[in-house]
Tab-separated table of C-alpha atoms and ligand atoms in Angstrom:
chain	number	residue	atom	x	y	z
A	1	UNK	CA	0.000	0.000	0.000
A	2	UNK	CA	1.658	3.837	-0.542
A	3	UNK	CA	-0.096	6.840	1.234
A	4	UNK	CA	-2.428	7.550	-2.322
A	5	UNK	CA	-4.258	4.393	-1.141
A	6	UNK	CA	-4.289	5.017	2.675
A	7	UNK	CA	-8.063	5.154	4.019
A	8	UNK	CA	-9.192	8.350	4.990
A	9	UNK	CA	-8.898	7.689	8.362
A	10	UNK	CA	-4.796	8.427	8.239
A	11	UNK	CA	-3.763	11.306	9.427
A	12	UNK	CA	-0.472	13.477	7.678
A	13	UNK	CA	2.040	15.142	9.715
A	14	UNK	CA	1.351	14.597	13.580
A	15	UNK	CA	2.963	15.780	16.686
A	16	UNK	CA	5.029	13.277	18.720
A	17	UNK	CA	5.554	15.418	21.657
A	18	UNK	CA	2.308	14.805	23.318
A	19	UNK	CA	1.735	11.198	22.555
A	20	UNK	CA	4.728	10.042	24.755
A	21	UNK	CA	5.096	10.329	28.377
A	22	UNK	CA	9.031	11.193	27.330
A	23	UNK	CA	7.631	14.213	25.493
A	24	UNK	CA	10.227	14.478	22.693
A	25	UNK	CA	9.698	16.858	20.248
A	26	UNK	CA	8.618	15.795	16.280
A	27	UNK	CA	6.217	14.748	14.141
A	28	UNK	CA	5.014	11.540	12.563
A	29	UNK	CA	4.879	11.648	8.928
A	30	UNK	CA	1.208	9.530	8.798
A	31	UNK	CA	-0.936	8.501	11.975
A	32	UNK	CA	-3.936	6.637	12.628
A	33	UNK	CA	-5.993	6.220	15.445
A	34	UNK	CA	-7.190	2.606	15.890
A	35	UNK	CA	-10.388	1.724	17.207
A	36	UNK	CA	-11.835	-1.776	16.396
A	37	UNK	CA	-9.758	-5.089	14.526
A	38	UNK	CA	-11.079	-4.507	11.061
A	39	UNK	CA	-10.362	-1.206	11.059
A	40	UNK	CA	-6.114	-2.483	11.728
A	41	UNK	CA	-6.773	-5.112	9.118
A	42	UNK	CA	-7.738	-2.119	6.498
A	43	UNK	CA	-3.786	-1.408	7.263
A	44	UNK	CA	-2.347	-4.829	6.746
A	45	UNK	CA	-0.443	-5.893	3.310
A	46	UNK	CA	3.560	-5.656	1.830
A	47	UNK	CA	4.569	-2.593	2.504
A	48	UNK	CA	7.590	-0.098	2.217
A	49	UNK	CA	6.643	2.536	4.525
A	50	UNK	CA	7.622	1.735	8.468
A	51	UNK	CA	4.678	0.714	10.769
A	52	UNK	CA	4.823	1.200	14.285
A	53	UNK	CA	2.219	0.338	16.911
A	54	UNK	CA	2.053	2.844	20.194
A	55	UNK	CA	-0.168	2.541	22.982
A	56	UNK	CA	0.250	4.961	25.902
A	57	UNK	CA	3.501	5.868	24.987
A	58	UNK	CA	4.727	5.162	28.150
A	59	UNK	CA	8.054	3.061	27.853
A	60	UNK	CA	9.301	4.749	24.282
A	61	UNK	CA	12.235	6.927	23.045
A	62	UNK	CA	10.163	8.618	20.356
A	63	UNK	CA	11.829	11.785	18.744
A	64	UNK	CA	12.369	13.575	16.023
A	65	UNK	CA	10.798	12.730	12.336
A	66	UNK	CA	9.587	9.683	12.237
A	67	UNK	CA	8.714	8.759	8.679
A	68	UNK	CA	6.322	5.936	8.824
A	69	UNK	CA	2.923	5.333	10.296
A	70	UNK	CA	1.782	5.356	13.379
A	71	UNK	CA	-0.224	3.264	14.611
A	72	UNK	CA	-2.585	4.420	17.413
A	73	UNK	CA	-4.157	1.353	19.607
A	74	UNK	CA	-7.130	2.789	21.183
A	75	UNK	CA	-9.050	-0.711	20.790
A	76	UNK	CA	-11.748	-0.505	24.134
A	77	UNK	CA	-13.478	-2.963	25.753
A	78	UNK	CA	-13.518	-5.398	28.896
A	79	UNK	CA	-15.383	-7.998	29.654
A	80	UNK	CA	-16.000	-11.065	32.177
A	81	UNK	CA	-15.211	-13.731	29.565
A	82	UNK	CA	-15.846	-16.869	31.447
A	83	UNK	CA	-15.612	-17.957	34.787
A	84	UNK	CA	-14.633	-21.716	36.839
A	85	UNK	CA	-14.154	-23.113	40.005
A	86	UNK	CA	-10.595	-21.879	40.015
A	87	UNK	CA	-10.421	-18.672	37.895
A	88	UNK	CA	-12.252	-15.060	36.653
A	89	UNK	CA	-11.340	-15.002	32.770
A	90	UNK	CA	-11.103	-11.522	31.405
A	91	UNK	CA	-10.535	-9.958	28.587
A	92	UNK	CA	-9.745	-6.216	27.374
A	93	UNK	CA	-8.800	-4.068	24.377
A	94	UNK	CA	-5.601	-3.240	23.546
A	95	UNK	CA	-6.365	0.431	24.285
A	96	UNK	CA	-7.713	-0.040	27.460
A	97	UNK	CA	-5.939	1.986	29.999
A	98	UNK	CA	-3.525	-0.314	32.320
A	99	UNK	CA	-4.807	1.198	35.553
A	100	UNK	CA	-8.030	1.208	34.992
A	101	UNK	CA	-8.673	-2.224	34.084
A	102	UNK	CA	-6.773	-3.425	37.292
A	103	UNK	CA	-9.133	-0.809	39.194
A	104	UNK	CA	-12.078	-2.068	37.592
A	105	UNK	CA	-11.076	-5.425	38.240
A	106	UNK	CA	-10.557	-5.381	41.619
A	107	UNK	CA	-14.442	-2.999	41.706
A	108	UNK	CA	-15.731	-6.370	40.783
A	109	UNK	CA	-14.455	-8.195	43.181
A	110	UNK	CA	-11.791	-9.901	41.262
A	111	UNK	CA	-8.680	-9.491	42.806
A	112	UNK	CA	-5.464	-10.689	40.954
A	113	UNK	CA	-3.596	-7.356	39.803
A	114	UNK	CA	-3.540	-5.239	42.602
A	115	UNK	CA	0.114	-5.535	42.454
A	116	UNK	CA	0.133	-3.932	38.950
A	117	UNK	CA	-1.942	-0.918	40.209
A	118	UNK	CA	-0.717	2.473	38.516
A	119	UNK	CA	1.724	0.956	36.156
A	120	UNK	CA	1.073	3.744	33.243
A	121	UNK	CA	0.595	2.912	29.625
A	122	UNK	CA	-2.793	0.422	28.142
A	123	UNK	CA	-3.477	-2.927	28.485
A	124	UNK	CA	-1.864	-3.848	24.307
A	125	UNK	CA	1.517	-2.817	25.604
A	126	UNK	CA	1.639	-4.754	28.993
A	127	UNK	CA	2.528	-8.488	27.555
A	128	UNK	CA	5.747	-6.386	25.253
A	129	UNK	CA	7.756	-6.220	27.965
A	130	UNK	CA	5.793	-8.494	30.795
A	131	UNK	CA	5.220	-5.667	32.717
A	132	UNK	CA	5.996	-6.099	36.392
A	133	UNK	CA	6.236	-4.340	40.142
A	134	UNK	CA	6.213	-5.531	43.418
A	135	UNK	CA	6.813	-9.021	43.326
A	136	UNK	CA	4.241	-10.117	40.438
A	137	UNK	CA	4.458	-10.000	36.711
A	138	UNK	CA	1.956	-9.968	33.944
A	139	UNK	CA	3.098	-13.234	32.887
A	140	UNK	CA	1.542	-14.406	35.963
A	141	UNK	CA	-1.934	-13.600	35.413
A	142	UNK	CA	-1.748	-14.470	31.382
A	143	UNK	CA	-4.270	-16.506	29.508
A	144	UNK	CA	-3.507	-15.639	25.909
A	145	UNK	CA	-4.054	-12.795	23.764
A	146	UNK	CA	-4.833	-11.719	20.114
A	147	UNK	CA	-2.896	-10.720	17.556
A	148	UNK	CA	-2.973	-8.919	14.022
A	149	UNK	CA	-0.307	-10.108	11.604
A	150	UNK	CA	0.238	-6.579	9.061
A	151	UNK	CA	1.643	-8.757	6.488
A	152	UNK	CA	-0.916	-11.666	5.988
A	153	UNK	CA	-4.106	-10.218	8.242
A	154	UNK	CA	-4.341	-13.164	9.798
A	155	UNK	CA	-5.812	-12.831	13.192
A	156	UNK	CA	-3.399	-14.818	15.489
A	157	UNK	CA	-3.761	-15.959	19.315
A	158	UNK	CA	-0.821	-16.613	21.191
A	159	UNK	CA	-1.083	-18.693	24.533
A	160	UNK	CA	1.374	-18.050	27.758
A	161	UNK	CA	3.598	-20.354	26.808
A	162	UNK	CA	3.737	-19.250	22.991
A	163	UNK	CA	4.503	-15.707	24.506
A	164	UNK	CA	7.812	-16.837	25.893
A	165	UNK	CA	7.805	-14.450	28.567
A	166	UNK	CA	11.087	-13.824	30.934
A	167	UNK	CA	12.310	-10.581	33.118
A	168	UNK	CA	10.958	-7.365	30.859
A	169	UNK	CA	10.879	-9.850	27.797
A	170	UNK	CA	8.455	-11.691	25.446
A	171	UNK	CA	8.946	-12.808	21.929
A	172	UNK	CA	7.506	-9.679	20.848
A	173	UNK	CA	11.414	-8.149	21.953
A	174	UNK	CA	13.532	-11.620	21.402
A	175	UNK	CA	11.922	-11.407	17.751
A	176	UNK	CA	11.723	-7.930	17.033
A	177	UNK	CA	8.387	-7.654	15.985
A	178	UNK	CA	7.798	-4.674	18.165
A	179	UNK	CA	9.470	-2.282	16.584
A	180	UNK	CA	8.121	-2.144	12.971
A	181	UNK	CA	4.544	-3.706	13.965
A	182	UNK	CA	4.724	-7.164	12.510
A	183	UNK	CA	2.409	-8.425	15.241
A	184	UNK	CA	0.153	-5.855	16.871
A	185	UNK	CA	-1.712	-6.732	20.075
A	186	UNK	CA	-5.477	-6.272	19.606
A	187	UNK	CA	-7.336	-7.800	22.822
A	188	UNK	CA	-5.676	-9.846	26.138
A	189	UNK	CA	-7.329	-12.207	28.459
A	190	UNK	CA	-6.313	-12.605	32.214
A	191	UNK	CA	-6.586	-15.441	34.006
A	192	UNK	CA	-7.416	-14.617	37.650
A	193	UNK	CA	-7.242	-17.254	40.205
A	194	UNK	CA	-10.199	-17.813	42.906
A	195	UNK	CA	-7.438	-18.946	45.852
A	196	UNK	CA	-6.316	-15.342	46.184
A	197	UNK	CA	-3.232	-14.569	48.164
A	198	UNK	CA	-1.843	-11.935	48.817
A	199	UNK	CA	1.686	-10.688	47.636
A	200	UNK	CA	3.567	-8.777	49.670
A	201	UNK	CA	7.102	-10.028	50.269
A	202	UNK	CA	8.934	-6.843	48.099
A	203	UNK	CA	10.329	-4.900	50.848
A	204	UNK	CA	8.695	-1.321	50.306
A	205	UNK	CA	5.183	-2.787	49.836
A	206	UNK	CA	5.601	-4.728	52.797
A	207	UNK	CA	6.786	-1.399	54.440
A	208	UNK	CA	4.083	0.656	53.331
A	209	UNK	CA	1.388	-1.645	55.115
A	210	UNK	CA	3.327	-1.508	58.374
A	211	UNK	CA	3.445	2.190	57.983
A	212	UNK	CA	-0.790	1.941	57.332
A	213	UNK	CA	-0.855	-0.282	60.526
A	214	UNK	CA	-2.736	-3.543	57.921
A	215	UNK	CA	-2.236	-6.535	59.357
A	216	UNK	CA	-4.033	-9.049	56.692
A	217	UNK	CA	-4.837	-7.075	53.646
A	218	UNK	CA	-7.437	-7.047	50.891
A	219	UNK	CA	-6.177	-6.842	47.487
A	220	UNK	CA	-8.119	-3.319	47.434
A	221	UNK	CA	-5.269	-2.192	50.779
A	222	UNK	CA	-2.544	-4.027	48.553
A	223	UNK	CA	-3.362	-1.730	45.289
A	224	UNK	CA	-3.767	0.927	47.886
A	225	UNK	CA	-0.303	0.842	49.347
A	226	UNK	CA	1.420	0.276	45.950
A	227	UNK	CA	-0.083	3.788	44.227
A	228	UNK	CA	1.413	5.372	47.642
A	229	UNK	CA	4.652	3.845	46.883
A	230	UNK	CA	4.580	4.370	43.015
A	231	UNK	CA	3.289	8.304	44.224
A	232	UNK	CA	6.012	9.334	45.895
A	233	UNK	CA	8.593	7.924	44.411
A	234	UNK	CA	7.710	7.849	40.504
A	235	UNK	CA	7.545	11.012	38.806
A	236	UNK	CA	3.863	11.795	37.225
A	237	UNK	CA	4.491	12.030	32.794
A	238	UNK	CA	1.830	15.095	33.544
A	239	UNK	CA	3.888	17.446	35.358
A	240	UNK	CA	7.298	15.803	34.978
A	241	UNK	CA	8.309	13.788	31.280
A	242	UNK	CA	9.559	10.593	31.977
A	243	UNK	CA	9.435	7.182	30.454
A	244	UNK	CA	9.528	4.880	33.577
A	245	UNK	CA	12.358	3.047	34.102
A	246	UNK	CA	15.453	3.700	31.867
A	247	UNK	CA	17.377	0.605	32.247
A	248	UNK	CA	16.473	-3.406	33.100
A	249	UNK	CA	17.745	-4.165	36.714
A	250	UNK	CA	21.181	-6.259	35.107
A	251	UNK	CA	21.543	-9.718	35.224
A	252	UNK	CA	25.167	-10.957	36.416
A	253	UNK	CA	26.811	-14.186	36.724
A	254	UNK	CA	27.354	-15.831	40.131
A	255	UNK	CA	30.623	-15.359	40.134
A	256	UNK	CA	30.703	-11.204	39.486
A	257	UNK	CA	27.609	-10.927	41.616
A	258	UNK	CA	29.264	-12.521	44.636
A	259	UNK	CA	32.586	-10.541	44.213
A	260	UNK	CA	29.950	-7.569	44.528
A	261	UNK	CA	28.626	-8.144	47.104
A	262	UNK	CA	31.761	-8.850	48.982
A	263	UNK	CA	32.671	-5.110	47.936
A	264	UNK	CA	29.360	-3.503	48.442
A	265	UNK	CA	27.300	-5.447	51.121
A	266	UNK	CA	25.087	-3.079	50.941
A	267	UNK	CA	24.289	-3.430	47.143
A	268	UNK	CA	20.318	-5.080	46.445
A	269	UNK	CA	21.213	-8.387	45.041
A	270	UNK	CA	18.422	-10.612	43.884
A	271	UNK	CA	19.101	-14.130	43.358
A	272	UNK	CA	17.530	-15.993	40.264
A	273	UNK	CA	16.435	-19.404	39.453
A	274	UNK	CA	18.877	-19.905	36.904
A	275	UNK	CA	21.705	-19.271	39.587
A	276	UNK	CA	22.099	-15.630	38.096
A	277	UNK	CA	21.825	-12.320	40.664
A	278	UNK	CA	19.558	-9.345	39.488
A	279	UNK	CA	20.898	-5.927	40.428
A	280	UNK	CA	18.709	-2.515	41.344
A	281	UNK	CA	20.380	-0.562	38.479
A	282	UNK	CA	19.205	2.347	40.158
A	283	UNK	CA	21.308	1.867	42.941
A	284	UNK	CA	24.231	0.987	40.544
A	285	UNK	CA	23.315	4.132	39.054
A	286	UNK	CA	22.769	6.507	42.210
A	287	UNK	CA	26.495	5.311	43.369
A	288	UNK	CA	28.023	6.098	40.076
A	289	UNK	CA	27.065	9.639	41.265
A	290	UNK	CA	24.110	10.237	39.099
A	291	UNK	CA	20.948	10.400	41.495
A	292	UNK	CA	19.609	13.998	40.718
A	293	UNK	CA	22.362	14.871	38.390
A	294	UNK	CA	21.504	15.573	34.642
A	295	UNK	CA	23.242	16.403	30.932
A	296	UNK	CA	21.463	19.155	29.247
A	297	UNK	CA	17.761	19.037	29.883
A	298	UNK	CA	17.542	15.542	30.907
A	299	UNK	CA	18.538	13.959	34.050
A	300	UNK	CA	18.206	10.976	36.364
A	301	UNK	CA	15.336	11.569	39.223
A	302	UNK	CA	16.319	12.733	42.450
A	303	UNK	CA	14.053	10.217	44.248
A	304	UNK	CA	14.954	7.314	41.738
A	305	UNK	CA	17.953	7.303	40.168
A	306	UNK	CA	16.696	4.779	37.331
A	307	UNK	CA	14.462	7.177	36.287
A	308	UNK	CA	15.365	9.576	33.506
A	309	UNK	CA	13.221	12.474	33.718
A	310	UNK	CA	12.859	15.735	30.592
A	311	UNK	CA	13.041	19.135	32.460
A	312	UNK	CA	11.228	20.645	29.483
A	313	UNK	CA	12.931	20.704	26.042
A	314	UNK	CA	14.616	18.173	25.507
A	315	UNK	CA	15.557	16.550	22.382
A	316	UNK	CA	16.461	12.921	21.753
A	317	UNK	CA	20.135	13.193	21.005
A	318	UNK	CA	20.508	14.846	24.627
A	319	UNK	CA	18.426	11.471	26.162
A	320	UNK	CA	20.930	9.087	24.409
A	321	UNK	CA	23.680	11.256	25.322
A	322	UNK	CA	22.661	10.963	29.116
A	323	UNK	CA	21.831	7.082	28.788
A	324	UNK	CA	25.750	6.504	27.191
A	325	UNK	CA	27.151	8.565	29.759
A	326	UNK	CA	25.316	6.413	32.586
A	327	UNK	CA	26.083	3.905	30.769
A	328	UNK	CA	29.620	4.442	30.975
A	329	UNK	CA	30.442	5.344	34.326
A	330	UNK	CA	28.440	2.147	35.522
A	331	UNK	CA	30.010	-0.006	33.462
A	332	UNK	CA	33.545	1.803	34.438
A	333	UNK	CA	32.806	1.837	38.374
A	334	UNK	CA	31.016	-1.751	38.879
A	335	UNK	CA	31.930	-3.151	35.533
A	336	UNK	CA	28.383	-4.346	34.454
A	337	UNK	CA	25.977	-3.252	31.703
A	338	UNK	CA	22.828	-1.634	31.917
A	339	UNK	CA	20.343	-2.300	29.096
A	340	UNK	CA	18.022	0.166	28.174
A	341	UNK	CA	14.454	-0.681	29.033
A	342	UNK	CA	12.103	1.319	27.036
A	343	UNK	CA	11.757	0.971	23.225
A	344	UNK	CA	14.194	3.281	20.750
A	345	UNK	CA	13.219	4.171	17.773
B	401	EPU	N1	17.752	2.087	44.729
B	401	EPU	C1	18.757	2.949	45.121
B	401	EPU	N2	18.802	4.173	44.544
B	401	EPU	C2	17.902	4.579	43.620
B	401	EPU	C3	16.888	3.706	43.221
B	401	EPU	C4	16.833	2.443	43.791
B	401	EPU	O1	19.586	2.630	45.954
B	401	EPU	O2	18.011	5.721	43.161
B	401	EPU	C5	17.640	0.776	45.393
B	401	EPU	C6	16.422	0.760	46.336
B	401	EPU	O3	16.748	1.249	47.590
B	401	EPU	C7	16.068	-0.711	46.375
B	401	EPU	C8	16.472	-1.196	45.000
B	401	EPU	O4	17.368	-0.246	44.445
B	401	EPU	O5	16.817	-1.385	47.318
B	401	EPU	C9	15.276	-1.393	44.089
B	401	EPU	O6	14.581	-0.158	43.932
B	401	EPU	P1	12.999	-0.094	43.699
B	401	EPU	O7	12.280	-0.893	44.704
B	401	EPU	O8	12.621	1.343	43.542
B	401	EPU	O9	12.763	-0.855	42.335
B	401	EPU	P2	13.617	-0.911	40.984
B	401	EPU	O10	14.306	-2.226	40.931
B	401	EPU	O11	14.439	0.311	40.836
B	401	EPU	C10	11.766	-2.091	39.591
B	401	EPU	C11	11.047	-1.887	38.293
B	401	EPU	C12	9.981	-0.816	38.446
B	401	EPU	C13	8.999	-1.269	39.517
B	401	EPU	C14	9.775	-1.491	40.833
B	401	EPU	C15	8.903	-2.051	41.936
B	401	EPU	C16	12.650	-2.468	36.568
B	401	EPU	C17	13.546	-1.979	35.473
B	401	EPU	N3	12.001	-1.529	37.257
B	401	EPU	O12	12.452	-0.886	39.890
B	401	EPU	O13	9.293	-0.708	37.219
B	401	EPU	O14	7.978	-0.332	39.724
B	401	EPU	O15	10.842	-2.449	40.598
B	401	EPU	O16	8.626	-3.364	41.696
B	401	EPU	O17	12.533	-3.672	36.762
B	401	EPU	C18	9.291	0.471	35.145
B	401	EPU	O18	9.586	-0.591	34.608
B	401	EPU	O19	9.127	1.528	34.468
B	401	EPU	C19	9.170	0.534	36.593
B	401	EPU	C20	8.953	1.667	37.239
């Protein structure tokens, strides 16, 4: 398909700036805001022109001209699917706002997500990188979801175990689909167990409930305590531009993670099942000196150092200039490699 033969419903020359929590400035050179399945599969076919699919723009490096089409996944809906002895099935549009379904969820008395409570972005973009916080994962409340391959149409559904999640990873990353649209998300269903329990072994959730004096809590107190967490020490897109996390937490080898530790006993090491230790980045990161300390006008949050915030302005090249130079110094100082988390385009 060329532009001549793009529906009417594509848009021409579209500001990026406000569809990304980042805030970069530039413009799309075609955009279209997607609504229902069919509507996608009006968009499908060989093409030359670059596809991308955004959601809430919420964990993407998205500056500058970008000279392909956007594709805007507003698909709404959620429903109760089905329902067992063991389980709540439900399902919701790729456009669905990530907060709200967990807040409607738990409204209904079907508590499973409260964990996930005020993760930003929609519901399309959550199985991408297996979203996660506090001790539960997306991965762990998956059924399956359904997918639109752009080059054939075909309507696809991929199970848990076809999704090949891992830490911040699904096949969507390992095969690259993500970043020109090959696959696009269109609906996902949850599977929420009956034998609820609650999860509160991460350390600051566990704090914030001593702090609100709740002994056993509901899942409600749970997504409760999490938004107070996630308030004060996550910056709001609204008021300050930010794309989440900048970098994975690393993954070391035994071997460099003990030496670590030995060094810094203070450092947060995470042990893995695969024998490997997870590392807080941002406390790699706030020891390398860069807690509250920025390059031009971008810099790493005061309250959480693997956090890289826009103080109004800034351009791409000046975020990938500040993500090398992090880079660097960590790498330099503790000799491990951060990874950048959100998508660059
Ligand atoms: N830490 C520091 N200095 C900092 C930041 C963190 O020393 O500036 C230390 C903390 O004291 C703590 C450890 O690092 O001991 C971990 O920090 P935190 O609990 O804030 O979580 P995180 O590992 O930095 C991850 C996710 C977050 C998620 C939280 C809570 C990644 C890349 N990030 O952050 O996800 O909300 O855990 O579960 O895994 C996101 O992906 O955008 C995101 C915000």
């Amino acid at each position: 398909m060329s532009p001549r033969e793009f529906p009417d419903f594509v848009e021409r020359g579209v500001d990026l700036a406000t569809r990304t929590t980042l805030a970069l400035p530039g413009q799309a050179a075609f955009y279209a805001r997607i609504t229902s399945t069919g509507q996608l599969a009006r968009l499908t076919g060989n093409w030359s022109l670059r596809r991308f699919a955004l959601g809430g723009g919420s964990n993407v490096v998205l500056g500058g001209d970008f000279d392909g089409l956007l594709l805007h996944l507003a698909i709404g809906g959620r429903e109760l699917i089905g329902e067992d002895e063991n389980a709540w099935y439900v399902r919701a549009g790729a456009g669905e706002n990530w907060h709200q379904l967990v807040a409607w969820t738990l409204a209904q008395g079907w508590p499973g997500l409260e964990n996930l409570a005020l993760i930003p972005g929609t519901v399309g973009a959550a199985p991408i990188q297996n979203i996660g916080a506090y001790g539960l994962e997306l991965a762990d409340r998956f059924l399956s979801l359904e997918a639109l391959d752009m080059q054939s149409g075909r309507l696809l559904r991929l199970d848990r175990a076809a999704c090949r999640f891992a830490y911040r990873d699904s096949v969507f990353k390992q095969q690259g689909w993500h970043l020109d649209a090959q696959l696009v998300i269109t609906r996902v269903t949850f599977r929420l167990p009956k034998a609820w329990q609650a999860l509160t072994g991460y350390g600051e959730l566990a704090a914030e409930l001593e702090r609100q004096a709740v002994d056993h809590p509901s899942a409600q107190q749970i997504a409760a305590a999490v938004i107070a967490v996630r308030s004060r020490k996550l910056p709001d897109p609204a008021t300050l531009p930010n794309a989440g996390s900048f970098f994975h937490n690393p993954l070391v080898d035994a071997t460099l993670g003990a030496r670590l530790q030995q060094i810094y006993p203070d450092l947060p090491c995470y042990p893995q099942p695969d024998g490997r230790i997870k590392l807080a980045a941002g406390w790699l990161i706030e020891r390398s000196g860069w807690r509250g300390r920025g390059l031009g006008r971008v810099g790493m949050y005061e309250k959480q150092a693997l956090v890289m915030v826009n103080h109004g302005g800034a351009r791409r090249a000046e975020v990938m200039a500040l993500a090398s130079a992090v880079q660097a110094d960590v790498r330099q100082r503790f000799g491990v490699e951060l990874t950048p988390e959100p998508i660059i385009l």
